[in-house]
Tab-separated table of C-alpha atoms and ligand atoms in Angstrom:
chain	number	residue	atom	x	y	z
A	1	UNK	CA	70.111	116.314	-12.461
A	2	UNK	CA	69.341	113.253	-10.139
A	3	UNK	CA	70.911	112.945	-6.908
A	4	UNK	CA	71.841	109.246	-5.845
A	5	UNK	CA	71.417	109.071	-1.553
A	6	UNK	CA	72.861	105.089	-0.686
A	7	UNK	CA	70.869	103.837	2.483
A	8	UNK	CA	72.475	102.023	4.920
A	9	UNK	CA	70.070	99.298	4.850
A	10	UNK	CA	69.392	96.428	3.250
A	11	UNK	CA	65.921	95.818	1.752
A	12	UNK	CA	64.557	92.240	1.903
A	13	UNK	CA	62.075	91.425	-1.054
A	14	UNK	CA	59.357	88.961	1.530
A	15	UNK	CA	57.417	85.953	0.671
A	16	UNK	CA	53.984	86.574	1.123
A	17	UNK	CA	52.993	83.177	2.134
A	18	UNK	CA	56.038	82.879	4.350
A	19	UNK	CA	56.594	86.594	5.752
A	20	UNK	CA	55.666	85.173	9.330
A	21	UNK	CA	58.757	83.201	8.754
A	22	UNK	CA	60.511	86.413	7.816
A	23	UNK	CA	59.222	88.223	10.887
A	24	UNK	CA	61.071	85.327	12.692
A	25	UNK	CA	64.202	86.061	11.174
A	26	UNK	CA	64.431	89.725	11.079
A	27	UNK	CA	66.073	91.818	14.444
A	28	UNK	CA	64.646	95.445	15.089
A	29	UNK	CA	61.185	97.287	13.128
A	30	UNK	CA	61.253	98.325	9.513
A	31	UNK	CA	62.979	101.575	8.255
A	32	UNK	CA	60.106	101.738	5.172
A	33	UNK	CA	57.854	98.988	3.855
A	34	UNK	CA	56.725	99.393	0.326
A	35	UNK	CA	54.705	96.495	-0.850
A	36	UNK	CA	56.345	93.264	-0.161
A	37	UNK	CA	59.942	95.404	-0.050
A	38	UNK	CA	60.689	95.605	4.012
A	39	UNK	CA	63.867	97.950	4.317
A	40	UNK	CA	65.446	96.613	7.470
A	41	UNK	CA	68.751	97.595	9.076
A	42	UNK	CA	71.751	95.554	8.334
A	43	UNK	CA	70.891	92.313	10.081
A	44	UNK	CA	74.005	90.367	11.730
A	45	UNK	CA	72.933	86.983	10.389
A	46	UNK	CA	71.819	85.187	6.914
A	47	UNK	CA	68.130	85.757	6.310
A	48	UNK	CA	66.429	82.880	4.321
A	49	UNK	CA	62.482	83.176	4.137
A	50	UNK	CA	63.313	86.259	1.038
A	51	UNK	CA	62.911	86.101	-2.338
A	52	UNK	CA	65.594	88.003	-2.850
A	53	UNK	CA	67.624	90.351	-0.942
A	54	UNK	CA	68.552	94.477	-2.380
A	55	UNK	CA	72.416	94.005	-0.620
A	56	UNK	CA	73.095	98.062	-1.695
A	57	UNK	CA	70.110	100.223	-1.929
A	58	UNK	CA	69.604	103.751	-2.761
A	59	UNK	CA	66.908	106.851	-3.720
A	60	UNK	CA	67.614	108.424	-6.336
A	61	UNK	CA	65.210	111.594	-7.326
A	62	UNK	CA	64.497	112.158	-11.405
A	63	UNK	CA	62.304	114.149	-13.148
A	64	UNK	CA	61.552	112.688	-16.215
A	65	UNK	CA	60.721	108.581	-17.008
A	66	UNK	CA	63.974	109.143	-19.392
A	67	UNK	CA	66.114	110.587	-16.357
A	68	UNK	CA	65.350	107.391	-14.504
A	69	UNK	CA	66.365	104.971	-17.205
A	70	UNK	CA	69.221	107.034	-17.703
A	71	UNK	CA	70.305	107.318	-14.228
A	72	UNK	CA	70.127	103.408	-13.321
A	73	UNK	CA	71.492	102.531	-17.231
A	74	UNK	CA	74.700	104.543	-16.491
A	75	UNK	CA	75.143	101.963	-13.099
A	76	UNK	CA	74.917	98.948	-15.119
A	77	UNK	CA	72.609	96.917	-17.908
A	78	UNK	CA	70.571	94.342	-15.975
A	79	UNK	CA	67.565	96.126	-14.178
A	80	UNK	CA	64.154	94.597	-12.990
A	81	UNK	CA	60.922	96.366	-11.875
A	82	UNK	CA	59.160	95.705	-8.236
A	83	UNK	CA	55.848	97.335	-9.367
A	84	UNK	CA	53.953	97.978	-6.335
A	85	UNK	CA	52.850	102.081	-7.091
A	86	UNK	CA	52.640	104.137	-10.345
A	87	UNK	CA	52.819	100.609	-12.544
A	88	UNK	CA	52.102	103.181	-15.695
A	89	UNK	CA	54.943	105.094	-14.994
A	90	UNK	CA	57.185	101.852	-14.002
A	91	UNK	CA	56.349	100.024	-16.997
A	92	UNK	CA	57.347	103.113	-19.237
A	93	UNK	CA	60.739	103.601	-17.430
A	94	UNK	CA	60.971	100.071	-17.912
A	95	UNK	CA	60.632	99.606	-21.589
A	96	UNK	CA	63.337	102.422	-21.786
A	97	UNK	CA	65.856	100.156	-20.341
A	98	UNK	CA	67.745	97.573	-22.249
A	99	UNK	CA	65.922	94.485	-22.743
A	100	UNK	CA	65.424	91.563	-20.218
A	101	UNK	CA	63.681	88.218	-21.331
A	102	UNK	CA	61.232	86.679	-19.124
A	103	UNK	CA	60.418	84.210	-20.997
A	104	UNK	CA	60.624	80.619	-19.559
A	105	UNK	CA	64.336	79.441	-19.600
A	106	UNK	CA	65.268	75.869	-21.567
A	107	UNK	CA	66.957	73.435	-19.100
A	108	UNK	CA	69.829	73.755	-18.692
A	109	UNK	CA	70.413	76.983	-18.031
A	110	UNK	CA	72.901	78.843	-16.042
A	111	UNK	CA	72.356	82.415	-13.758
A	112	UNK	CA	73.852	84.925	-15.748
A	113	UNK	CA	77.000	86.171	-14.341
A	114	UNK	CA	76.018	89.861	-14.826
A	115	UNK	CA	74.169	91.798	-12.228
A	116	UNK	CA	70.201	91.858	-12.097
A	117	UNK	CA	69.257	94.847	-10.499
A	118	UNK	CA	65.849	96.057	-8.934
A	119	UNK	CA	64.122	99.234	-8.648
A	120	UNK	CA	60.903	100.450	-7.602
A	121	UNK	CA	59.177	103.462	-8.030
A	122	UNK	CA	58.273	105.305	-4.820
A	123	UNK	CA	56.474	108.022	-6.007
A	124	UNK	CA	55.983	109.813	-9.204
A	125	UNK	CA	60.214	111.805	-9.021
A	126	UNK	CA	61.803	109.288	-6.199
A	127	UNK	CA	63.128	105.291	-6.930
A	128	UNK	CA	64.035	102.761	-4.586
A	129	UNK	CA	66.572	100.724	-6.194
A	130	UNK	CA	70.002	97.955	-6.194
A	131	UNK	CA	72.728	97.405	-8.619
A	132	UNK	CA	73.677	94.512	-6.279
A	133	UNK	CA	70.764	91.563	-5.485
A	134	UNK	CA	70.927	88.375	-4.028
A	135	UNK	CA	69.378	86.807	-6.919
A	136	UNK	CA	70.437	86.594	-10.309
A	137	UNK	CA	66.797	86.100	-11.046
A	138	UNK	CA	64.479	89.257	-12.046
A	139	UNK	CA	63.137	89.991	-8.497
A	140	UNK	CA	63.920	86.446	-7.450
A	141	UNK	CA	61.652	84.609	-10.196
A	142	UNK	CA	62.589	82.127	-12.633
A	143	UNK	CA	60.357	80.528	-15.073
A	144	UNK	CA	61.726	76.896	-16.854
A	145	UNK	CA	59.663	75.709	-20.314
A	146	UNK	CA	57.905	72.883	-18.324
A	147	UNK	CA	58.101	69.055	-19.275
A	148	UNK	CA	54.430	68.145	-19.064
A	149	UNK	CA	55.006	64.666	-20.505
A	150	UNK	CA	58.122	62.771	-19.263
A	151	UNK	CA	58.594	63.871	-15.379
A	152	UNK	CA	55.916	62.438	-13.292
A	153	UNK	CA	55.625	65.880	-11.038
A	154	UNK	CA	56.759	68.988	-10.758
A	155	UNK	CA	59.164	68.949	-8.142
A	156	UNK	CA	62.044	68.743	-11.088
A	157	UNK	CA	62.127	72.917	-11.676
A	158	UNK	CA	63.419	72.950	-8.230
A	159	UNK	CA	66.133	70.902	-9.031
A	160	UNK	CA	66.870	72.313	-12.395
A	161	UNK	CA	66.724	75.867	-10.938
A	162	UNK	CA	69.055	75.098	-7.941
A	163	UNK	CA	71.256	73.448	-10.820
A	164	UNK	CA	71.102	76.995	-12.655
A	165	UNK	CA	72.560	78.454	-9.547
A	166	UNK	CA	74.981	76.186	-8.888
A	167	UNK	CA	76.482	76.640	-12.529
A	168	UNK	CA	77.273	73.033	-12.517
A	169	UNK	CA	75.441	69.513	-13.361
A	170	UNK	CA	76.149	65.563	-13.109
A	171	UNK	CA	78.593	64.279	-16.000
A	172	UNK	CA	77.723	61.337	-18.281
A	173	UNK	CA	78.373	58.363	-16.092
A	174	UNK	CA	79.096	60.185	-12.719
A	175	UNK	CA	77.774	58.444	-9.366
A	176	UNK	CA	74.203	60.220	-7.908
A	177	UNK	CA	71.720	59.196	-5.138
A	178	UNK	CA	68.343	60.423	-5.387
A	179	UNK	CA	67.162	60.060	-1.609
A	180	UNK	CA	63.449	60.450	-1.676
A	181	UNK	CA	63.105	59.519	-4.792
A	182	UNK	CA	59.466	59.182	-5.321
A	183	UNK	CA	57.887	58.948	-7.983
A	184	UNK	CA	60.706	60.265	-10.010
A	185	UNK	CA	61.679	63.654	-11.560
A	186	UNK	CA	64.299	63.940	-9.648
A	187	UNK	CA	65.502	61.074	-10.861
A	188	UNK	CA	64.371	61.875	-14.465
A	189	UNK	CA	66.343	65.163	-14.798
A	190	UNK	CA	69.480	63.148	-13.886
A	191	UNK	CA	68.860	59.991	-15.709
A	192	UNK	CA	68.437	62.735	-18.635
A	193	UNK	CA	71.658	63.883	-18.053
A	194	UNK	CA	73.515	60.535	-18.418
A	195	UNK	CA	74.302	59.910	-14.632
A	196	UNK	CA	74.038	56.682	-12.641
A	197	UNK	CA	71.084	57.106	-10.463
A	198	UNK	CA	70.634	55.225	-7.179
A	199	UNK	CA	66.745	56.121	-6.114
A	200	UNK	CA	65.975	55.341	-2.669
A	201	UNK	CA	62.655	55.506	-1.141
A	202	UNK	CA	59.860	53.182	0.900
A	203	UNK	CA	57.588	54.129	-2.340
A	204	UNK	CA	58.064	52.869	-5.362
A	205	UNK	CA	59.120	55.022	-8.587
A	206	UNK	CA	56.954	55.642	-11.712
A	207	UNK	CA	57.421	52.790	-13.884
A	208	UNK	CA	58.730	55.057	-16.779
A	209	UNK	CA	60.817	56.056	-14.713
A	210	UNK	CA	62.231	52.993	-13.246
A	211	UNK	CA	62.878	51.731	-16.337
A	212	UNK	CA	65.194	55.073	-17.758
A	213	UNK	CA	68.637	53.768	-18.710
A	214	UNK	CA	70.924	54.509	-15.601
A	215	UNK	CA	68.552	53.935	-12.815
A	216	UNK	CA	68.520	51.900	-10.004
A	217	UNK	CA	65.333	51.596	-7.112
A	218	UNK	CA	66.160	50.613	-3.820
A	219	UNK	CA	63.196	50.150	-1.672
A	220	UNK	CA	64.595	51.215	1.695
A	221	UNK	CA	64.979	54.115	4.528
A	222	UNK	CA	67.309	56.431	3.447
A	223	UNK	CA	68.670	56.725	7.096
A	224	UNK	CA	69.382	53.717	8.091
A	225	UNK	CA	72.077	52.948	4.933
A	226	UNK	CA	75.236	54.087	6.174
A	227	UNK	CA	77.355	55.976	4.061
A	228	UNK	CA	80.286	53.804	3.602
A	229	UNK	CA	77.895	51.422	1.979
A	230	UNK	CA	76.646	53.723	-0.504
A	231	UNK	CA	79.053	55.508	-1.173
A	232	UNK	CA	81.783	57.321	-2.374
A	233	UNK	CA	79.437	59.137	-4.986
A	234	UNK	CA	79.342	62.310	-7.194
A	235	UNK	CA	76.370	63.738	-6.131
A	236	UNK	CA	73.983	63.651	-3.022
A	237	UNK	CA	70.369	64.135	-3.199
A	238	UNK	CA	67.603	64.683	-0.836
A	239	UNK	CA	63.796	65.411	-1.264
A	240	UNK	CA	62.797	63.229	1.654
A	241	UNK	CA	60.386	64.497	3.726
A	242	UNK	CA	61.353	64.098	7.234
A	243	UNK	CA	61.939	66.288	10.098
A	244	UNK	CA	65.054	68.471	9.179
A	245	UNK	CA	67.308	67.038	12.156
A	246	UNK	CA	66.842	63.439	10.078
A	247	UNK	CA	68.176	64.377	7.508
A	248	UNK	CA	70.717	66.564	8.836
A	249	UNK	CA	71.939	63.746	11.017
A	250	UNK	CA	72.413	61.634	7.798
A	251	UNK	CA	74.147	64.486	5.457
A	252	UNK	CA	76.546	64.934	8.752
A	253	UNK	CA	77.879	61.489	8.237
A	254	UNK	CA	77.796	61.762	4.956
A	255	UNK	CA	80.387	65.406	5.024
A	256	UNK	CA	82.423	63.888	8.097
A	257	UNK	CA	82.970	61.062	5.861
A	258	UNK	CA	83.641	63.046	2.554
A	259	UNK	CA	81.736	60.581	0.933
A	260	UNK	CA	80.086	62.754	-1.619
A	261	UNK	CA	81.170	65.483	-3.574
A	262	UNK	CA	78.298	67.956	-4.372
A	263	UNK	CA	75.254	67.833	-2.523
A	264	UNK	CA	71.757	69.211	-3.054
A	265	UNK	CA	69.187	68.551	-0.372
A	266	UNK	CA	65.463	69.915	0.664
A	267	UNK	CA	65.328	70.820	3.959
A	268	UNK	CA	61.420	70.364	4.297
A	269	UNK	CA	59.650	71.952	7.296
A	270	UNK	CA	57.060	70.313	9.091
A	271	UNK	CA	53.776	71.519	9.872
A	272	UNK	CA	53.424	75.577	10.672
A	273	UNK	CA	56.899	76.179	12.292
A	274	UNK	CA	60.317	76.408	10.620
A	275	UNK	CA	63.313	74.116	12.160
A	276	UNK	CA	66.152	77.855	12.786
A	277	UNK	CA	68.093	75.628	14.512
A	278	UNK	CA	68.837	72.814	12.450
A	279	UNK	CA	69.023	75.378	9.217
A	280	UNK	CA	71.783	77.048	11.058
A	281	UNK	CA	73.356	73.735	11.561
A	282	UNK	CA	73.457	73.244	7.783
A	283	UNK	CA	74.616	76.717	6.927
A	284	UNK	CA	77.225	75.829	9.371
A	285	UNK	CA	78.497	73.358	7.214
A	286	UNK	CA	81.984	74.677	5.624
A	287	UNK	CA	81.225	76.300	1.638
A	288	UNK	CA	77.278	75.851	2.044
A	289	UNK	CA	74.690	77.651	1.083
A	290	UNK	CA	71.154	77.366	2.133
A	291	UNK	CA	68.145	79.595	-0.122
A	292	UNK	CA	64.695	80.035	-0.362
A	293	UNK	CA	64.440	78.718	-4.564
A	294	UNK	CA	62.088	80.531	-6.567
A	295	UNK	CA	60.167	77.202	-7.182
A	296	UNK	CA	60.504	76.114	-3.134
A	297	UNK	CA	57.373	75.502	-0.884
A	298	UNK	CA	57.440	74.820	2.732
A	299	UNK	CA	61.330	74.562	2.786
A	300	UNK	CA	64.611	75.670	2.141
A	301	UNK	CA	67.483	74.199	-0.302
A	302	UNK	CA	70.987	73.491	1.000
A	303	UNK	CA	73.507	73.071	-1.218
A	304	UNK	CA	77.308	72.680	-1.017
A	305	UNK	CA	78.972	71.794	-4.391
A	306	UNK	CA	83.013	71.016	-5.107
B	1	SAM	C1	58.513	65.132	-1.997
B	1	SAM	S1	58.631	63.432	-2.272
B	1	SAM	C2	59.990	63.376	-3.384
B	1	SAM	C3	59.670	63.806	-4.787
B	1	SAM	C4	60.780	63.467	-5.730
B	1	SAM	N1	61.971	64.272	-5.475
B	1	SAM	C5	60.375	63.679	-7.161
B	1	SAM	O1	60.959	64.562	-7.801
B	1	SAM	O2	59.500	62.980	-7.668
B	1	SAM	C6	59.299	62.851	-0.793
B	1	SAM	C7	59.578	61.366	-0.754
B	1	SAM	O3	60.299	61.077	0.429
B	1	SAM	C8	60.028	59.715	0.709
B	1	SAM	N2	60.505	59.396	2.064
B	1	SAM	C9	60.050	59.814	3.260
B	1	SAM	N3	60.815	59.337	4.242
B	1	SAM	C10	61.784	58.584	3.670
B	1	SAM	C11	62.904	57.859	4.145
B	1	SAM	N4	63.184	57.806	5.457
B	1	SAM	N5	63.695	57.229	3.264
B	1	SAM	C12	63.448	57.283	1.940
B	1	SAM	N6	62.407	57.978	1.421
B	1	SAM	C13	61.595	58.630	2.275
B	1	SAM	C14	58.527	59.613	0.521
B	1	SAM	O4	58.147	58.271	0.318
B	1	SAM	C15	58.338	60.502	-0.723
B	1	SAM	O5	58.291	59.698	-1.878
């Protein structure tokens, strides 16, 4: 019989290549570390350099590969695996469990709205696991079927997978600006989906691209057009890459003004550092969010939709 034992904890699934950043973020020492899984104390503010985020965790003893499938399928459906130790024995608890695609996702696509889950094995009769994740994501990855032809970069899955989150995309016909805009797929995932696109960067746009039905280039700063002469618009767009207060002082305007209705923006950081300060000032922003995308680099997405 396997006994459930909640933690009061919260485990924080790390970016490698950004856990300095995490380090940054996080108050106290770790309770347990188990691969990239840091088990920290409930922390009194949002923590954004994760891949995802185990919001309830427990251990739960079993005995046999079937007890564990059956202990986390009578929670809910939706598990995924952290394999970090005994990858033989996770992979056969695993394939016991109802089925989860990871195959790469058609755009669009939409989170699912039930629960992805994550366990890990801990040793050979003990799992680390959550019915409740920050991600809807298996362990915080998502995987599009790639456009190798039409977009000219890659910087489009970002936007199609913050697009996935938000549940929600431009309309036929509705109002965007694509600040950044250079060289385009950006701007090609929304000319795709029948909105007006105003592009805006110093650098021009790939001609394919420039030429898509709904488009319009405007060579120019992005920060010095004021809002009331852009605007009102559906959407908001950023991928410039700037120092974050830059842009933050323009999106300010642009939310005092309620000149846009849904906005999705990079905040890029610069150099080594990270910009805490100005992130907080956009997660201060009334109905934001700001996340750490499966497909971001350097940076953070801030989003804050109608
Ligand atoms: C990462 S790229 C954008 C990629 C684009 N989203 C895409 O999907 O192809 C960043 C762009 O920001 C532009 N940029 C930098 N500062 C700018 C500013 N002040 N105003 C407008 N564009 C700017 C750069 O010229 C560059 O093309």
């Amino acid at each position: 019989m396997s006994q459930i034992q909640p933690i009061d904890a919260v485990v924080y699934h790390v970016l490698p290549d950004f856990i300095e950043h995490f380090f940054d973020e996080v108050s106290g020492s770790p309770i347990r570390v188990d691969g990239d899984l840091y088990t920290y104390e409930k922390q009194s503010k949002n923590i954004y350099w994760v891949k995802n985020i185990w919001n309830k965790p427990f251990i739960a003893d079993f005995d046999s590969i079937s007890d564990a499938a059956t202990l986390l399928k009578n929670i809910q459906r939706n598990w995924a695996p952290y394999t970090y130790r005994l990858a033989r024995r996770t992979h056969l608890i695993k394939e016991k469990l109802p089925y989860i695609s990871d195959k790469p996702k058609p755009f669009p696509y939409f989170a699912p709205q039930t629960p992805m889950g994550s366990f890990t094995l801990i040793d050979e009769h003990h799992l680390l696991a959550s019915a409740s994740c920050s991600s809807p994501w298996p362990c915080g990855s998502i995987q599009f079927e790639e456009d190798h032809i039409n977009p000219p970069g890659r910087a489009y899955r970002k936007l199609w997978e913050a697009f996935a989150l938000a549940q929600k995309l431009p309309q036929r016909g509705e109002r965007c600006i694509d600040a950044g805009a250079s060289p385009g797929s950006w701007t090609w995932v929304l000319a795709s989906l029948g909105a007006e696109v105003l592009a805006i960067d110093r650098a021009p746009l790939a001609p394919s691209i420039a030429a898509l039905q709904g488009v319009t280039y405007l060579k120019h700063n992005a920060f010095t057009l004021k809002p009331e002469s852009l605007g009102p618009v559906d959407w908001l767009f950023s991928d410039v890459i700037c120092y974050p207060p830059a842009l933050y002082e323009w999106i300010a305007e642009w939310v005092e003004k309620k000149l846009a209705k849904n906005y999705i923006c990079t905040i890029k950081m610069q150099g080594k550092a990270w910009d805490a300060a100005t992130t907080a000032k956009f997660a201060n922003i009334p109905g934001s969010t700001v996340i750490h995308l499966h497909h971001n680099k350097h940076e953070l997405t801030w989003m804050l939709l109608q």
